[in-house]
XYZ file of C-alpha atoms in Angstrom:
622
model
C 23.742 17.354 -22.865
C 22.399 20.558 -22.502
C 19.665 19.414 -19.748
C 19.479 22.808 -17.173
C 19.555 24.837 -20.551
C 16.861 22.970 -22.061
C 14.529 23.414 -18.709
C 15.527 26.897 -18.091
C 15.942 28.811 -21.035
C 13.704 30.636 -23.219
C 15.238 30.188 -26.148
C 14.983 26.394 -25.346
C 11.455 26.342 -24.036
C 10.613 27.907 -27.226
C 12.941 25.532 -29.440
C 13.914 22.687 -27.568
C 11.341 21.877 -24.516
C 8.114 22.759 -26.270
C 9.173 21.174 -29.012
C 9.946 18.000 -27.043
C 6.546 18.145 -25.355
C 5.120 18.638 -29.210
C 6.755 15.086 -30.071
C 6.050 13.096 -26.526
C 2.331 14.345 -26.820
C 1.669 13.778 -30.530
C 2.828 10.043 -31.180
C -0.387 8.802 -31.353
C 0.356 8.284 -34.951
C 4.217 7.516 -34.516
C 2.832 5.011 -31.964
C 1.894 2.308 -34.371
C 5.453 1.649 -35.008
C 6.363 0.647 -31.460
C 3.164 -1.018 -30.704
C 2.374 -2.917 -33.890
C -0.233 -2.103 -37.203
C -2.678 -4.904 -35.839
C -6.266 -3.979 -33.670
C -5.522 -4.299 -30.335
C -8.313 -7.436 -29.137
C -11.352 -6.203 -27.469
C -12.163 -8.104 -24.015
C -15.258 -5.630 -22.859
C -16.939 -3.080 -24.621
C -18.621 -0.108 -23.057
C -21.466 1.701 -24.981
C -19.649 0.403 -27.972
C -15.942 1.581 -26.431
C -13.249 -0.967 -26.345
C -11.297 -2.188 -23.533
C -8.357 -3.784 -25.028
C -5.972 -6.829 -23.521
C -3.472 -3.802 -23.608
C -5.875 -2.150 -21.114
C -6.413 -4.720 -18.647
C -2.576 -5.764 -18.671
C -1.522 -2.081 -17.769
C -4.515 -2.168 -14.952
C -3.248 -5.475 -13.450
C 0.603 -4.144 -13.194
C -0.859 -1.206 -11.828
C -2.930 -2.633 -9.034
C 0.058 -5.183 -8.609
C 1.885 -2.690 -7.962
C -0.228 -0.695 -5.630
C -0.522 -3.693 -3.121
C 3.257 -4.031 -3.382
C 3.988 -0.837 -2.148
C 0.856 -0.887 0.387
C 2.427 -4.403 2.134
C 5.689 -4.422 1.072
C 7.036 -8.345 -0.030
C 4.715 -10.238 2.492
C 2.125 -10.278 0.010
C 1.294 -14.240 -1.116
C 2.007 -15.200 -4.489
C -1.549 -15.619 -5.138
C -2.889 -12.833 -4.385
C -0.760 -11.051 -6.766
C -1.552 -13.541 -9.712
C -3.263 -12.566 -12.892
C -5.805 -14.651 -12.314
C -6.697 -13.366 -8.616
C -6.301 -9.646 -9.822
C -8.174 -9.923 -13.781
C -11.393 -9.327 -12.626
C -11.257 -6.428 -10.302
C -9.242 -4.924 -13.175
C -11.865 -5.075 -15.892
C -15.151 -3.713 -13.363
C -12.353 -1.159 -12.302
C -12.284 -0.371 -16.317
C -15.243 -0.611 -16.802
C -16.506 1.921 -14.105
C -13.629 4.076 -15.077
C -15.182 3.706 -18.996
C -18.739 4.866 -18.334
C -17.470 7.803 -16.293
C -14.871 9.290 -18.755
C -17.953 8.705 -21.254
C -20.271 10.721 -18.754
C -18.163 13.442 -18.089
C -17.417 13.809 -22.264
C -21.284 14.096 -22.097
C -21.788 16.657 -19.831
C -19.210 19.041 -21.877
C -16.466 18.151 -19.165
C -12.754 18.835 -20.624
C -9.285 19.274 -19.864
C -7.111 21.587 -22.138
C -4.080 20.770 -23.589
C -2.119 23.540 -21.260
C -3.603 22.189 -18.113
C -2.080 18.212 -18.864
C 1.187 20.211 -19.985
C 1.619 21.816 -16.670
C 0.827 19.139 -14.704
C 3.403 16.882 -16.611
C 6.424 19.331 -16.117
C 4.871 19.719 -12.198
C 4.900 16.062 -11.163
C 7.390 15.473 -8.881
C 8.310 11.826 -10.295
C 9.047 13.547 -13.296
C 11.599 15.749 -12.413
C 15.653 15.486 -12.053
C 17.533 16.060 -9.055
C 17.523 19.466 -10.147
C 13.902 20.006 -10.068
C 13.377 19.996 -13.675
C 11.263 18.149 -15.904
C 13.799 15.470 -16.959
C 12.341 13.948 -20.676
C 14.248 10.631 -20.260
C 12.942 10.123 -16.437
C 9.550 10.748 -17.838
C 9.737 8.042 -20.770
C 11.214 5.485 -18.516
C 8.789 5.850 -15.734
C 5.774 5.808 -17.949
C 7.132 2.611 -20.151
C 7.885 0.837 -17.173
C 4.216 1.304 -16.025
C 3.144 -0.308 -19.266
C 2.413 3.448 -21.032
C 3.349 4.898 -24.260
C 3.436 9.008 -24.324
C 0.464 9.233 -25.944
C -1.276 6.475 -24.001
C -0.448 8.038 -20.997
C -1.205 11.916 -21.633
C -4.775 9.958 -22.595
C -5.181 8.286 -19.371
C -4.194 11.542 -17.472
C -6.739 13.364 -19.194
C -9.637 10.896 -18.465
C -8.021 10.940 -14.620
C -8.675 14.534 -14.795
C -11.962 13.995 -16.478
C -13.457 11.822 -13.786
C -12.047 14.149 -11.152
C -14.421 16.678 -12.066
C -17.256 14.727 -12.744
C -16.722 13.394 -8.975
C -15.821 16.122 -7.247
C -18.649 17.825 -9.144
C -21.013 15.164 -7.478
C -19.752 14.215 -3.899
C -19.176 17.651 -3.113
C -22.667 18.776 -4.214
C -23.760 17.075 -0.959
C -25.593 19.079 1.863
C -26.881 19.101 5.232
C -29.977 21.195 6.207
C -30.488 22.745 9.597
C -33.154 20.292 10.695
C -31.303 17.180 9.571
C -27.941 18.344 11.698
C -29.979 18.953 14.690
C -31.521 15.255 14.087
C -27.901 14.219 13.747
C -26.989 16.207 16.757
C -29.783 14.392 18.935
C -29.045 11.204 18.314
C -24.992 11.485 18.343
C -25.262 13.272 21.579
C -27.984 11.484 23.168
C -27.762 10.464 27.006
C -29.053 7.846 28.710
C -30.129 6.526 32.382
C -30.176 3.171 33.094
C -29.844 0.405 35.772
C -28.324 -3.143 35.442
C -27.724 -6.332 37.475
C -25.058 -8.761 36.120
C -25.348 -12.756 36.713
C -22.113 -14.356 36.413
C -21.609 -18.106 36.128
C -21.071 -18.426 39.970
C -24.627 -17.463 40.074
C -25.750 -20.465 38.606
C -22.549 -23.006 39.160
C -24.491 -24.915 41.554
C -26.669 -26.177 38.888
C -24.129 -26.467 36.700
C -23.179 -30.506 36.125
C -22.492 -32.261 33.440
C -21.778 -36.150 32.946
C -19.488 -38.518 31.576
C -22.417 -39.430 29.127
C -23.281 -36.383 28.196
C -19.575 -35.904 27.193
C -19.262 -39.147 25.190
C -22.791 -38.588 23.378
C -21.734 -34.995 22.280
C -18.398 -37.020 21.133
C -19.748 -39.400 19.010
C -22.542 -36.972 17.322
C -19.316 -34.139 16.472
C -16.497 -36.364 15.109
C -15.811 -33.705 12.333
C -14.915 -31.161 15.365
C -12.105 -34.304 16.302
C -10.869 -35.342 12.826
C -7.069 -34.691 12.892
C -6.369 -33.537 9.196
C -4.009 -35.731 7.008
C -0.016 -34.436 7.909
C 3.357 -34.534 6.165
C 6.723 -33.885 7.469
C 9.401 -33.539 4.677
C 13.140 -32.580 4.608
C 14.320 -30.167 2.544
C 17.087 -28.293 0.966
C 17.714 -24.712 0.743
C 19.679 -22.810 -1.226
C 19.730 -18.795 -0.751
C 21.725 -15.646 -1.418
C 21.835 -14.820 2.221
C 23.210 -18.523 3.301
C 26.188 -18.271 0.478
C 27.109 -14.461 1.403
C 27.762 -15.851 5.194
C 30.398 -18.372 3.650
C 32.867 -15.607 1.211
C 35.088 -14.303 2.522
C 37.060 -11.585 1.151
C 40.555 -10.435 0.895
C 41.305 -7.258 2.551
C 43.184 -6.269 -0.632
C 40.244 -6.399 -3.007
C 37.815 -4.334 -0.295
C 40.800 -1.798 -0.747
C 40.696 -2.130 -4.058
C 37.451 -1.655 -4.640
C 37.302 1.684 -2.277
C 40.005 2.961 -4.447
C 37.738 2.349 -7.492
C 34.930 3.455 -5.952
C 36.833 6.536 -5.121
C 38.294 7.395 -8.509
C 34.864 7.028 -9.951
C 33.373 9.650 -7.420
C 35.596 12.094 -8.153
C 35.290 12.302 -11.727
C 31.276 12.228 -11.724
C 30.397 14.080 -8.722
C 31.811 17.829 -8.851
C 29.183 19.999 -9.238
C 28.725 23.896 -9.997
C 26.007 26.216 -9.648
C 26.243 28.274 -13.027
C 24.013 31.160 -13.707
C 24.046 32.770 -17.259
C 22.878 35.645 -19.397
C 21.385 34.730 -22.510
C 22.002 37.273 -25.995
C 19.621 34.968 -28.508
C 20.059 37.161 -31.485
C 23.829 38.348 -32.820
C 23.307 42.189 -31.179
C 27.093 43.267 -30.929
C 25.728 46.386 -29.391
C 23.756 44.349 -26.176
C 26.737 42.227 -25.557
C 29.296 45.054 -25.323
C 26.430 46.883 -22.873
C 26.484 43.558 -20.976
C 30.541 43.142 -21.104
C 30.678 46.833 -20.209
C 28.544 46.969 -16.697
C 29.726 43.798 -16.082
C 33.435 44.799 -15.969
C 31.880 48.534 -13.777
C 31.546 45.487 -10.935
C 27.407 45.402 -11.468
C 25.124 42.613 -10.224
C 25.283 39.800 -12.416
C 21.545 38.807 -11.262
C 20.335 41.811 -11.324
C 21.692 42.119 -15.230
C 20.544 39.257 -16.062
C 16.860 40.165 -14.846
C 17.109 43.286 -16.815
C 18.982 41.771 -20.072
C 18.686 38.056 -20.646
C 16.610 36.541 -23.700
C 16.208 33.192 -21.223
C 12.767 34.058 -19.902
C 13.121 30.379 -18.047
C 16.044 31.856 -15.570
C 16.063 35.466 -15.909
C 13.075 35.742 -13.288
C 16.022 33.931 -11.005
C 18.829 35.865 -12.145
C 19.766 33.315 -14.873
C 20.226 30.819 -11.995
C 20.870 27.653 -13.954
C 20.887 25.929 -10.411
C 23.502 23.006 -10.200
C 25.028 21.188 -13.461
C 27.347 17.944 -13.498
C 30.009 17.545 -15.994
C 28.659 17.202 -19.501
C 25.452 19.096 -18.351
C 26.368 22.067 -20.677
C 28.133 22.817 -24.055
C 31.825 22.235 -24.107
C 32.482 25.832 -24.637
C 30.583 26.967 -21.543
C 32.270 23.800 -19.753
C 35.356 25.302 -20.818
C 34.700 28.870 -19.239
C 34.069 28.058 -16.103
C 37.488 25.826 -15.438
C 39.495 27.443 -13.086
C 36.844 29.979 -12.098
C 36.612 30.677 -8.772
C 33.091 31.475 -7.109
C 31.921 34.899 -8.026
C 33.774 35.209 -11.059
C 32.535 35.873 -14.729
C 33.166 34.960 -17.893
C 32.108 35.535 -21.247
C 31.480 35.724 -24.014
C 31.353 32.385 -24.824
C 29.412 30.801 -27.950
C 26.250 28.157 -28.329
C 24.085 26.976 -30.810
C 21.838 28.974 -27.992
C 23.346 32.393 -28.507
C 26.077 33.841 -26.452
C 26.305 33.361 -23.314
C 28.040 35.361 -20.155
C 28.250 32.884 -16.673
C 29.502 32.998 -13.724
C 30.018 30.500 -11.206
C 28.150 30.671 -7.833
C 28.324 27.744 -5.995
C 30.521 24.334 -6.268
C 29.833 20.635 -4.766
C 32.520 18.120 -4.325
C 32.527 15.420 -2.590
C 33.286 15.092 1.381
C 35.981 12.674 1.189
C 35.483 9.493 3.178
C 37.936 7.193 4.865
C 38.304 3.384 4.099
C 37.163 1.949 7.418
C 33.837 3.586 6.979
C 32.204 2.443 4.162
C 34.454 -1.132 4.632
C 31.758 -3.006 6.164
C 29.658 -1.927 2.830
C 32.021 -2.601 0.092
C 32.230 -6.068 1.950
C 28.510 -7.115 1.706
C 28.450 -5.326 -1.779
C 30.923 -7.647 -3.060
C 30.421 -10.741 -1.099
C 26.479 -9.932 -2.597
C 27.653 -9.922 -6.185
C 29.905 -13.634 -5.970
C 26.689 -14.871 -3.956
C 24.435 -13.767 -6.679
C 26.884 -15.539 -9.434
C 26.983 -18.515 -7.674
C 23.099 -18.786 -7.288
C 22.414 -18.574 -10.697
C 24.858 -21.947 -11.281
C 23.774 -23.590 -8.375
C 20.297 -23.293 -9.063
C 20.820 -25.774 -12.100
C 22.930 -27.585 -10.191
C 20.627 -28.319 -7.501
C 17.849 -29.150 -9.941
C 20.255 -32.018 -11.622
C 22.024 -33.502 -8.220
C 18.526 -33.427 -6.404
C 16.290 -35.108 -9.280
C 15.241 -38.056 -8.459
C 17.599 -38.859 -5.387
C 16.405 -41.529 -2.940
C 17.537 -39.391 0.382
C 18.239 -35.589 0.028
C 21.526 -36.437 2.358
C 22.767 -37.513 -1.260
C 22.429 -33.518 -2.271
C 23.667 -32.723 0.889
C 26.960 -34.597 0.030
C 27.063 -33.484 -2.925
C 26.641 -29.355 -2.646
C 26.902 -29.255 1.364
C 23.499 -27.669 1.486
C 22.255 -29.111 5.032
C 18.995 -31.128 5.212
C 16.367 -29.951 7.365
C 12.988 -31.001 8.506
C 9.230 -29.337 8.687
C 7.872 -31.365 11.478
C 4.469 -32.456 10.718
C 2.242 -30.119 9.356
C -1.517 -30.319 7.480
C -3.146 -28.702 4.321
C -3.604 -25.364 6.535
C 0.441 -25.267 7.007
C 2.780 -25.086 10.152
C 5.106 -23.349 11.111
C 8.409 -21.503 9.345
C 9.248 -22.854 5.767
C 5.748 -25.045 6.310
C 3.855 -21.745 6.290
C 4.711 -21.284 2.674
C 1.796 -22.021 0.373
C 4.427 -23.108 -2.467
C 5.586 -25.540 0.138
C 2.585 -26.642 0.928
C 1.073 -27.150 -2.417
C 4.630 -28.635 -3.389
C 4.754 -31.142 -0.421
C 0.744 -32.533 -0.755
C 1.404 -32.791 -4.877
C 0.861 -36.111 -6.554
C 4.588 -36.217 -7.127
C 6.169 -35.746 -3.781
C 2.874 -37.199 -1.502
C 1.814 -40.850 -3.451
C 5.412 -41.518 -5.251
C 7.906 -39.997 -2.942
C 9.812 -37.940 -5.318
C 11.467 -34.975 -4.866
C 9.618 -31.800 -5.980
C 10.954 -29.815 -8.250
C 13.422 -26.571 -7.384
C 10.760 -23.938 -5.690
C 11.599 -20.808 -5.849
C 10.035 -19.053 -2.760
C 11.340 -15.716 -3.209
C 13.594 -14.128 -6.284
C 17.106 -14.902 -3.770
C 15.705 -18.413 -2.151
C 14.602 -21.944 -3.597
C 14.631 -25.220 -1.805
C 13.580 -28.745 -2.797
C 11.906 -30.855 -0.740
C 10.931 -34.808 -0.239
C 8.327 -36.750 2.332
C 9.728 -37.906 4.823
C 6.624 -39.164 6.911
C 2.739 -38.955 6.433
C 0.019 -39.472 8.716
C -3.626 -40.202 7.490
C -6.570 -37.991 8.868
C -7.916 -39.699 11.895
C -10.286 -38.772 14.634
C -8.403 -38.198 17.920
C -10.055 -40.168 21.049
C -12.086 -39.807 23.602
C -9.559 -39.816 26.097
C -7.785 -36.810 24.411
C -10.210 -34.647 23.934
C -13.182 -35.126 26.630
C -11.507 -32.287 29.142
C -12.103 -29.821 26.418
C -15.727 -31.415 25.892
C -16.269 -31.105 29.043
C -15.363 -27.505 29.221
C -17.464 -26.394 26.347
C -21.110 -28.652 27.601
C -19.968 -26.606 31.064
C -19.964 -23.087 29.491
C -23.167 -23.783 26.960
C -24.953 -25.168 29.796
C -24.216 -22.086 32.113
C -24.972 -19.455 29.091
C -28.409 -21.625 29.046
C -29.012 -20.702 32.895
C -28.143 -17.611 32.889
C -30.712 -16.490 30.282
C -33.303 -18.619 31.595
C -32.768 -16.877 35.077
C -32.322 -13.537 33.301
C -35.681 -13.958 31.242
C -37.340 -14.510 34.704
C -35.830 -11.304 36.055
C -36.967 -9.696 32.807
C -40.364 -11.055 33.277
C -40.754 -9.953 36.942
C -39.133 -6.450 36.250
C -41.992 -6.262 33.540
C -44.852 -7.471 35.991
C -44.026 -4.269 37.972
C -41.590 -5.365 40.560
C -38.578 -2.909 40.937
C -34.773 -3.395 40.232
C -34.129 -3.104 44.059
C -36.469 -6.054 44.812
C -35.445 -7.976 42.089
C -31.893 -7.911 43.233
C -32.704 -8.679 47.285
C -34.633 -11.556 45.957
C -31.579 -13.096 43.526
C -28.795 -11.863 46.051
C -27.144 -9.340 43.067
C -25.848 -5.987 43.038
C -28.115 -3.181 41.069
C -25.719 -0.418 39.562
C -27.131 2.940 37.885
C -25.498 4.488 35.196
C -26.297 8.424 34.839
C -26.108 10.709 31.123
C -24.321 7.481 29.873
C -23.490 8.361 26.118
C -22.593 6.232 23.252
C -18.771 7.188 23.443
C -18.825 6.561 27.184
C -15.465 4.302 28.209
C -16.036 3.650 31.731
C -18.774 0.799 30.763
C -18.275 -2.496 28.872
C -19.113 -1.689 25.164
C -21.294 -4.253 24.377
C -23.728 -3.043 27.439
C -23.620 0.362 26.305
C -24.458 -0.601 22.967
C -27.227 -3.075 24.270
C -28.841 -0.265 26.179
C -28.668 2.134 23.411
C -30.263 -0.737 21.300
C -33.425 -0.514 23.591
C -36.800 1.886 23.024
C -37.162 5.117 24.670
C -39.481 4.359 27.368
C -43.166 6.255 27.176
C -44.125 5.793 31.201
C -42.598 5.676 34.138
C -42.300 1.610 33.645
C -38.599 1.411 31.990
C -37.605 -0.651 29.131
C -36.178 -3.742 29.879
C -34.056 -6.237 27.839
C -30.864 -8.951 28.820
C -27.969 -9.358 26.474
C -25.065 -12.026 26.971
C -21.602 -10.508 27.074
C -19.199 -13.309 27.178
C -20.448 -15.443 29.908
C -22.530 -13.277 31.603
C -25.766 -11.762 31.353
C -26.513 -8.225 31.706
C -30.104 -7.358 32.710
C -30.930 -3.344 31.664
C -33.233 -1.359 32.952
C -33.778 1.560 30.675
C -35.330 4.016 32.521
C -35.075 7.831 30.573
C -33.576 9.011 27.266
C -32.246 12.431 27.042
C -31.003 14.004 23.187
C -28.407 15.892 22.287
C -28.591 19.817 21.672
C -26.543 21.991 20.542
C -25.310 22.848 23.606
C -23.595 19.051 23.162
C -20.685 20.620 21.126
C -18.912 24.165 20.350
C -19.266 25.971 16.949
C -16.258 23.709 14.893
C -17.390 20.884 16.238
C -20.810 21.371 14.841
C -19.095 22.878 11.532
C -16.508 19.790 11.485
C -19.993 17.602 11.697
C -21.781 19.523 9.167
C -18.903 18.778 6.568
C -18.637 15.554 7.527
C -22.386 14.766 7.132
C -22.373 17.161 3.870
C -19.212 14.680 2.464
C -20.930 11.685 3.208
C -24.187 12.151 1.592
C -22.159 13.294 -1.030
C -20.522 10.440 -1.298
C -23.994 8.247 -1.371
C -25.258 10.753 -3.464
C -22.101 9.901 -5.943
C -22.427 6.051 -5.247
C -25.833 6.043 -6.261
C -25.463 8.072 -9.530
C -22.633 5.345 -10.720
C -25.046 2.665 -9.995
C -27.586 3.852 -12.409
C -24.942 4.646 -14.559
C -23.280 0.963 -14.801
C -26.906 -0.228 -14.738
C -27.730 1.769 -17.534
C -24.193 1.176 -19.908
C -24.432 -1.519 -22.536
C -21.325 -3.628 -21.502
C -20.469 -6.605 -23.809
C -17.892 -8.857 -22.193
C-alpha cells in the first residue's frame, strides 16, 4: 500500500486520490451491478418522488441505531422492532422529501467541491493518521446500509435542508416592544398574603365508618382485583456463567502472551518518514537536491522549496507516521537501518524519485506477563465459553423439549433450576421483568398445557427455558386486607373536601371585605406576606407561587383572591399588587442572551409553521 502517499502527495491527489473520489462519487451507473437491474418498490410517493423499501430500511437501521447509542443495551426488544420504528421512518422521509424538493425550488445547491471537502474532513472517515482512508469510508457507509453514490446523494440533500432551515429559523426576530413585553412579564414581581389550612384544621370533623369503608369496597372491586400470576422455574444458560467454570493452564496464558508478543512486534514499529518528491525525470533537480542535501541543508525547508508533492511540501514533505507495508518496497528498503535524522535517496517509484529521511520511530513499550495476565485469561476463557454456547444452545433445546420437570435438564447439562416467584402480566422482579419472559411464560404453550417454552434468547450471550410451575387465577383480595388502606384514602378525600369548603368560606368572606388579619383571628391561622415574590423565587412552595402568578392583577385596593390545594392542604392567596419587570431587571447580555433566545424561538415556530403548510400542501401517495 501506498496509503500516506496517496493522501499526501500531489502527484497522487492528482492521479491516485482524485481519481479515487472520481470512481466512489460516480457509481451511480456502476451501482446497478451491486444493487440489482430491477425498480426498487415504491412505498410513498412525494409530489410524484419515490420513497423506496431501500429507503425506509436504511432509515429504520439508522434510527435503530441512534437509540442504541442514546441508551446503550437497556433498550426493550420492542421498541427497537421494525414494526415499532416503520412509521416514524416513513413521516421522517417524507418530511425530509418535501424539503429537499423545496430547497431544489428555491435554487438551493451544494457543489460538487463543497461534498468533496466535507468527505475527506469527516473525522469517521479518516485513518489513524488523519487521512481520508478510502476503505474506512466504504465500510462505514455499507454498514449503514449506503452505496457511494447513495450516500454522496443523501449528504447533499442533508446539506440541502440545512440551508433551507437555517435560512428559515434564523430569519426569526424580536422587536424592541415585544422584548420589553417579554421583559415585563419574565421579571414581574408580586405581593401577596396567604393562610394555609392543614388537615389538623379540620381533623375533628374528620370520621369515617366501617360502612362507609365496606360500601366504597363493594362499588370499586376493579381497584381490589389481584391480576392472574405465574411462578415458573427456569434454566439459564449464559456466556458469563460458563467463563466462571474454565479454567486455564498457566502454560497456555504464557503461551498466548508469547504470541501475542511476537505478533506486536512485527506489526507495530512505526516511522515518521518525510520525503521530497521529483515527479518528472529532471537529472538536473535531483543532483541540486542530492547536492544541498549532502552541504548539511534543511531537509524541510528543501522540500518546501523543491518538492512536486503539493499534499506535504506545505509540511516539509512530512508523510507523518507509516506502518510496515505503508510505502513502496524500495522506499521501505531505504529507510532500514536509518537512524533518526538521516537521509537517503534517491530511491525510485512509480511516483517519481523520491529523497526521505526518517524523523521519528514508534515501537512498542514492552510489557511484562503478569500485567496483561488477568486479560489474556478472560480473553481466552471468553473464546471456549463462546464455543461452548453455540453447542449447548442446541443442546439445551433437545434435552429440555418436552421434559416433565426441568430438574431432568438440570441432570442432564448441570444448568441449576431456579424460580421467578409469582409474578402477573405487568412482570416482577429480575428475570420476571423480561418482556420475552413474560410473553413466554403467559403463552398458550407453557400457561394451559404446561410445556416448556422454547430456548429464549434474552440477550445475544444469554437464553433460558422456562416451565409453570404454579398459577393463581385473578381474584379480588378481601375486605379484611385491604379496608386499612380504604380507610386511609375516604380519610384524606374527606379532609381535601373540608378544607376547600372551609377555604371557599374564607374566600367568600375575604371577598365581602373582611381583611386577611381578621380572617385569620377568626379561624385561629397564621397570615404570612410574601414581598417582590418572582416566578423563579425558591424560598416558596412552587405550586403557590405558580397559583399566585395564575391570579389577575388586581384594579383596587380590594386584592385578588383565589385557594389552590397543594397536596393536602389548602393555600388561601391574597393577591394584593403586581409589579413588571424593566430593564433594570437584567444587565446588557442578559437582555442580549434573551433577545437571541426569543429571536431562535420564533424562528423556530416560524420554521414549524412553514413545514406544516408544506406537508399539507405535498401530494403524498402511500
Amino acid at each position: 500500500m501506498l496509503q500516506s502517499l496517496r493522501d499526501n502527495s500531489r502527484g497522487v491527489v492528482a492521479g491516485l486520490l482524485i481519481g479515487l473520489l472520481v470512481i466512489i462519487f460516480a457509481l451511480t451507473g456502476a451501482e446497478a451491478l451491486f444493487t440489482g437491474g430491477g425498480a426498487p418498490s415504491a412505498v410513498v410517493t412525494v409530489n410524484g418522488h419515490d420513497i423506496t423499501e431501500q429507503d425506509v430500511a436504511r432509515q429504520i437501521t439508522a434510527e435503530r441505531r441512534q437509540m442504541l447509542n442514546r441508551f446503550g443495551e437497556s433498550v426493550p426488544d420492542e421498541f427497537l422492532s421494525e414494526e415499532r420504528l416503520r412509521p416514524g421512518a416513513i413521516e421522517t422521509l417524507v418530511e425530509r422529501q418535501v424539503l429537499v424538493q423545496e430547497a431544489a425550488a428555491k435554487g438551493m445547491a451544494v457543489s460538487v467541491e463543497t461534498l468533496n471537502n466535507i468527505l475527506l474532513a469527516t473525522e469517521a472517515f479518516q485513518g489513524p493518521d488523519g487521512r481520508f482512508d478510502p476503505d474506512r469510508y466504504q465500510q462505514l457507509i455499507r454498514s449503514a446500509g449506503y452505496t457511494p453514490a447513495t450516500y454522496r446523494r443523501a449528504l447533499e440533500e442533508d446539506m440541502l435542508i440545512n440551508q433551507l432551515t437555517s435560512g428559515i429559523a434564523g430569519s426569526g426576530f424580536v422587536t424592541p416592544a415585544e422584548l420589553e413585553q417579554v421583559i415585563a412579564l419574565s421579571y414581574q414581581s408580586r405581593n401577596f398574603q396567604y393562610v394555609m389550612l392543614s388537615a389538623d384544621n379540620v381533623a375533628d370533623e374528620v370520621s369515617i365508618s366501617e360502612a362507609e369503608v365496606r360500601e366504597y369496597y363493594e362499588n370499586n372491586q376493579s381497584q381490589f382485583t389481584q391480576e392472574e400470576q405465574v411462578a415458573v422455574d427456569y434454566v439459564e444458560l449464559s456466556i458469563e456463567n460458563l467463563m466462571a467454570e474454565i479454567d486455564i493452564p498457566e502454560s497456555e496464558l504464557r503461551a498466548q502472551f508469547e504470541q501475542n508478543q511476537a505478533q506486536t512486534r512485527s506489526a507495530q514499529v512505526q516511522r515518521r518518514v518525510a520525503h521530497i518528491l521529483i515527479e518528472e525525470d529532471d537529472q538536473e533537480r535531483l543532483d541540486t537536491v542530492a547536492e544541498r542535501l549532502a552541504e548539511g541543508e534543511d531537509f524541510a525547508e528543501l522540500a518546501r522549496e523543491l518538492s512536486d508533492d503539493l499534499g506535504t511540501r506545505n509540511e516539509g514533505g512530512d508523510l507523518g507516521f507509516v506502518a510496515p507495508g505503508d510505502l513502496p518496497e524500495g522506499l521501505e528498503q531505504s529507510l532500514e537501518g536509518l537512524s533518526v535524522g538521516e537521509v537517503a535517496g534517491p530511491v525510485e517509484s512509480e511516483y517519481g524519485t523520491h529523497f526521505v529521511t526518517l524523523l521519528d520511530e514508534r515501537r512498542p513499550e514492552p510489557v511484562q506477563f503478569e500485567d496483561q495476565r488477568d486479560d489474556i485469561e478472560q480473553q481466552l476463557r471468553r473464546v471456549q465459553a463462546e464455543n461452548q454456547f453455540a453447542s449447548l444452545i442446541a443442546r439445551l433445546g433437545e434435552v429440555s423439549f418436552n421434559v416433565d420437570d426441568l430438574s431432568e435438564v438440570e441432570e442432564a447439562m448441570g444448568l441449576p433450576v431456579q424460580n421467578t416467584g409469582l409474578f402477573g402480566r405487568s412482570g416482577g422482579e429480575g428475570i420476571a421483568g423480561n418482556p420475552q419472559v413474560i410473553q413466554a411464560a403467559f403463552s398458550e404453550e407453557v400457561l394451559r398445557y404446561g410445556s416448556p417454552s422454547d430456548v429464549l434468547e434474552l440477550s445475544p450471550s444469554r437464553v433460558v427455558v422456562l416451565k409453570l410451575t404454579d398459577r393463581k387465577e385473578a381474584f379480588v383480595r378481601p375486605l379484611e386486607d385491604v379496608q386499612a388502606d380504604i380507610a386511609r384514602q375516604l380519610r384524606q378525600d374527606e379532609t381535601r373536601r373540608l378544607l376547600a369548603e372551609r377555604g371557599e368560606q374564607i374566600e367568600d368572606a375575604l371577598q365581602r371585605g373582611d381583611s386577611v388579619a381578621e380572617i385569620a383571628d377568626r379561624w385561629d391561622l397564621t397570615v404570612e406576606r410574601a414581598e417582590d415574590v418572582r416566578r423563579d423565587n425558591s424560598s416558596l412552595p412552587q405550586p403557590l407561587i405558580n397559583h399566585a402568578f395564575s391570579l389577575p392583577r388586581p384594579h383596587s385596593d380590594e386584592p385578588v383572591v383565589g385557594g389552590v390545594h397543594i397536596g393536602l392542604d389548602y393555600y388561601i392567596v391574597a393577591l394584593e399588587g403586581v409589579t413588571p419587570g424593566t430593564a433594570d431587571s437584567l444587565n446588557a447580555d442578559e437582555r442580549n442572551a434573551m433577545a437571541q433566545n426569543l429571536s431562535r424561538m420564533l424562528g423556530e415556530e416560524d420554521y414549524a409553521a412553514y413545514l406544516a403548510q408544506l406537508e399539507a400542501q405535498a401530494k403524498v401517495r402511500r
